[in-house]
Amino acid sequence: MKRNRHLQHGFTLIELMVVVAIIGILAAIGYPSYQEQVAKSRRADAQRALAEAEQYMRRHFSAQDTFAGVVLPAALLTAPRTGSGPAAYNIQLVEPSGVVGVVAGTPTTAATTFTLRALRTGSMAADRCGDLTVTNTGIKDLENEASGVTRADCFKAS
């Protein structure tokens, strides 16, 4: 005598719901970490762009003995670079400032300092680190950062 056995294959609805719940919990834990890593990468791009712009400024000063009249090339104005995704930062040259002196009885102004600023844009507009700055003396700082954020939190070790 033959018995008709129906073998069941597959998963029950409860098993599938448990797996979906576990995946949801892992995603909820992992996604914020992923977002912070992406933000760190974009901040590193902005720091690199600021360093390149700072070197450009120093070369200009070496050739002209002033920061006056310097114009940053378009290639240095965004981070990451054009073509590698949407810009997360726009690099700005805050007007060079200087001291008034007297040359042959005529007052002159020599622009001897500058500040470069990486302004947050796009997906980085709400970044906790705010806008990144660097001065002619190499001082790196933050502007408009969230409460409690320090330079060490936002600038990679050099």
CSV table of C-alpha atoms in Angstrom, one decimal:
chain,number,residue,atom,x,y,z
A,1,MET,CA,0.0,0.0,0.0
A,2,LYS,CA,1.3,3.4,-1.0
A,3,ARG,CA,0.9,6.4,1.1
A,4,ASN,CA,0.5,9.8,-0.5
A,5,ARG,CA,2.9,12.0,1.4
A,6,HIS,CA,3.0,15.7,0.6
A,7,LEU,CA,6.4,17.1,1.5
A,8,GLN,CA,6.4,20.8,2.2
A,9,HIS,CA,9.3,22.9,1.1
A,10,GLY,CA,9.9,26.5,1.8
A,11,PHE,CA,9.5,29.0,4.7
A,12,THR,CA,6.6,29.9,6.9
A,13,LEU,CA,5.4,33.4,7.1
A,14,ILE,CA,6.6,33.7,10.7
A,15,GLU,CA,10.2,32.7,9.6
A,16,LEU,CA,10.2,35.3,6.8
A,17,MET,CA,8.9,38.0,9.2
A,18,VAL,CA,11.7,37.2,11.7
A,19,VAL,CA,14.3,37.5,9.0
A,20,VAL,CA,12.9,40.8,7.7
A,21,ALA,CA,12.8,42.1,11.3
A,22,ILE,CA,16.5,41.1,11.8
A,23,ILE,CA,17.5,42.8,8.6
A,24,GLY,CA,15.6,45.9,9.6
A,25,ILE,CA,17.4,46.1,13.0
A,26,LEU,CA,20.8,45.6,11.3
A,27,ALA,CA,20.0,48.3,8.8
A,28,ALA,CA,18.8,50.7,11.5
A,29,ILE,CA,22.1,50.2,13.4
A,30,GLY,CA,24.4,50.3,10.3
A,31,TYR,CA,23.0,53.2,8.2
A,32,PRO,CA,23.9,56.0,10.5
A,33,SER,CA,27.5,54.7,10.7
A,34,TYR,CA,27.5,54.5,6.9
A,35,GLN,CA,26.3,58.1,6.6
A,36,GLU,CA,29.0,59.3,9.0
A,37,GLN,CA,31.7,57.5,7.0
A,38,VAL,CA,30.5,59.2,3.8
A,39,ALA,CA,30.5,62.6,5.6
A,40,LYS,CA,34.1,61.9,6.8
A,41,SER,CA,35.1,61.1,3.2
A,42,ARG,CA,33.6,64.3,1.9
A,43,ARG,CA,35.2,66.4,4.7
A,44,ALA,CA,38.6,64.8,3.7
A,45,ASP,CA,38.0,65.9,0.1
A,46,ALA,CA,37.3,69.4,1.3
A,47,GLN,CA,40.4,69.5,3.4
A,48,ARG,CA,42.5,68.3,0.4
A,49,ALA,CA,40.9,71.0,-1.7
A,50,LEU,CA,41.6,73.6,0.9
A,51,ALA,CA,45.2,72.5,1.1
A,52,GLU,CA,45.6,72.7,-2.7
A,53,ALA,CA,44.0,76.2,-2.7
A,54,GLU,CA,46.3,77.2,0.2
A,55,GLN,CA,49.4,76.1,-1.8
A,56,TYR,CA,48.1,78.1,-4.8
A,57,MET,CA,47.8,81.2,-2.6
A,58,ARG,CA,51.4,80.6,-1.3
A,59,ARG,CA,52.8,80.3,-4.8
A,60,HIS,CA,51.0,83.5,-5.8
A,61,PHE,CA,52.5,85.3,-2.8
A,62,SER,CA,55.9,84.0,-3.7
A,63,ALA,CA,55.7,85.4,-7.2
A,64,GLN,CA,53.8,88.7,-6.4
A,65,ASP,CA,54.7,89.5,-2.7
A,66,THR,CA,51.0,90.1,-2.1
A,67,PHE,CA,47.7,88.1,-2.0
A,68,ALA,CA,45.9,91.0,-3.7
A,69,GLY,CA,44.4,90.2,-7.1
A,70,VAL,CA,44.6,86.5,-6.7
A,71,VAL,CA,41.8,84.5,-8.3
A,72,LEU,CA,41.5,80.8,-7.6
A,73,PRO,CA,41.3,78.6,-10.7
A,74,ALA,CA,37.9,77.0,-11.3
A,75,ALA,CA,39.4,73.6,-10.8
A,76,LEU,CA,40.0,74.4,-7.1
A,77,LEU,CA,36.6,75.7,-6.3
A,78,THR,CA,34.7,72.5,-5.5
A,79,ALA,CA,35.2,69.4,-3.4
A,80,PRO,CA,34.9,66.7,-4.5
A,81,ARG,CA,36.2,67.7,-8.0
A,82,THR,CA,33.7,68.3,-10.8
A,83,GLY,CA,32.9,65.0,-12.5
A,84,SER,CA,33.2,62.9,-9.3
A,85,GLY,CA,29.7,63.5,-8.1
A,86,PRO,CA,27.8,66.5,-6.8
A,87,ALA,CA,29.8,69.1,-4.9
A,88,ALA,CA,29.6,68.8,-1.1
A,89,TYR,CA,31.7,71.9,-0.5
A,90,ASN,CA,32.4,75.1,-2.4
A,91,ILE,CA,35.8,76.7,-1.8
A,92,GLN,CA,35.8,80.5,-1.3
A,93,LEU,CA,38.6,82.9,-0.9
A,94,VAL,CA,37.7,85.3,1.9
A,95,GLU,CA,39.1,88.7,0.8
A,96,PRO,CA,42.8,89.0,1.5
A,97,SER,CA,43.5,91.6,4.2
A,98,GLY,CA,46.6,93.6,4.7
A,99,VAL,CA,48.5,96.4,6.4
A,100,VAL,CA,48.8,100.0,5.3
A,101,GLY,CA,52.3,101.1,4.7
A,102,VAL,CA,54.1,104.0,3.2
A,103,VAL,CA,56.3,103.7,0.1
A,104,ALA,CA,58.1,106.8,-1.1
A,105,GLY,CA,55.5,109.0,0.8
A,106,THR,CA,52.5,107.2,-0.8
A,107,PRO,CA,50.2,105.1,1.4
A,108,THR,CA,49.9,101.5,0.1
A,109,THR,CA,48.1,98.4,1.1
A,110,ALA,CA,49.8,95.0,0.8
A,111,ALA,CA,47.5,92.1,1.2
A,112,THR,CA,49.5,89.9,3.6
A,113,THR,CA,46.8,87.5,5.0
A,114,PHE,CA,44.0,85.3,3.6
A,115,THR,CA,41.4,82.9,4.8
A,116,LEU,CA,40.0,80.1,2.7
A,117,ARG,CA,36.6,78.7,3.5
A,118,ALA,CA,34.9,75.4,2.4
A,119,LEU,CA,31.2,76.1,2.5
A,120,ARG,CA,28.9,73.1,2.9
A,121,THR,CA,26.5,72.5,0.1
A,122,GLY,CA,24.1,69.7,-1.1
A,123,SER,CA,24.1,66.6,1.0
A,124,MET,CA,26.6,68.2,3.4
A,125,ALA,CA,24.5,71.3,4.1
A,126,ALA,CA,23.5,70.0,7.6
A,127,ASP,CA,26.9,68.5,8.5
A,128,ARG,CA,27.7,68.8,12.2
A,129,CYS,CA,31.2,70.0,11.5
A,130,GLY,CA,30.1,73.2,9.7
A,131,ASP,CA,32.2,75.1,7.3
A,132,LEU,CA,36.0,74.4,7.2
A,133,THR,CA,38.5,77.3,7.1
A,134,VAL,CA,42.3,77.6,6.8
A,135,THR,CA,44.3,80.8,7.1
A,136,ASN,CA,47.6,81.9,5.7
A,137,THR,CA,49.3,80.8,8.9
A,138,GLY,CA,47.9,77.3,8.5
A,139,ILE,CA,45.4,77.6,11.2
A,140,LYS,CA,42.5,75.2,10.5
A,141,ASP,CA,39.1,76.0,12.1
A,142,LEU,CA,35.4,75.5,11.9
A,143,GLU,CA,32.5,78.0,11.4
A,144,ASN,CA,28.9,77.3,12.1
A,145,GLU,CA,29.6,73.9,13.7
A,146,ALA,CA,27.1,72.1,15.9
A,147,SER,CA,27.3,72.6,19.6
A,148,GLY,CA,30.1,70.5,21.2
A,149,VAL,CA,32.0,69.7,18.0
A,150,THR,CA,35.7,70.3,18.1
A,151,ARG,CA,38.4,70.7,15.4
A,152,ALA,CA,39.7,67.2,16.4
A,153,ASP,CA,36.3,65.7,15.6
A,154,CYS,CA,36.3,67.1,12.0
A,155,PHE,CA,39.9,67.5,10.8
A,156,LYS,CA,41.8,64.4,9.9
A,157,ALA,CA,45.2,64.1,11.6
A,158,SER,CA,47.9,65.7,9.4
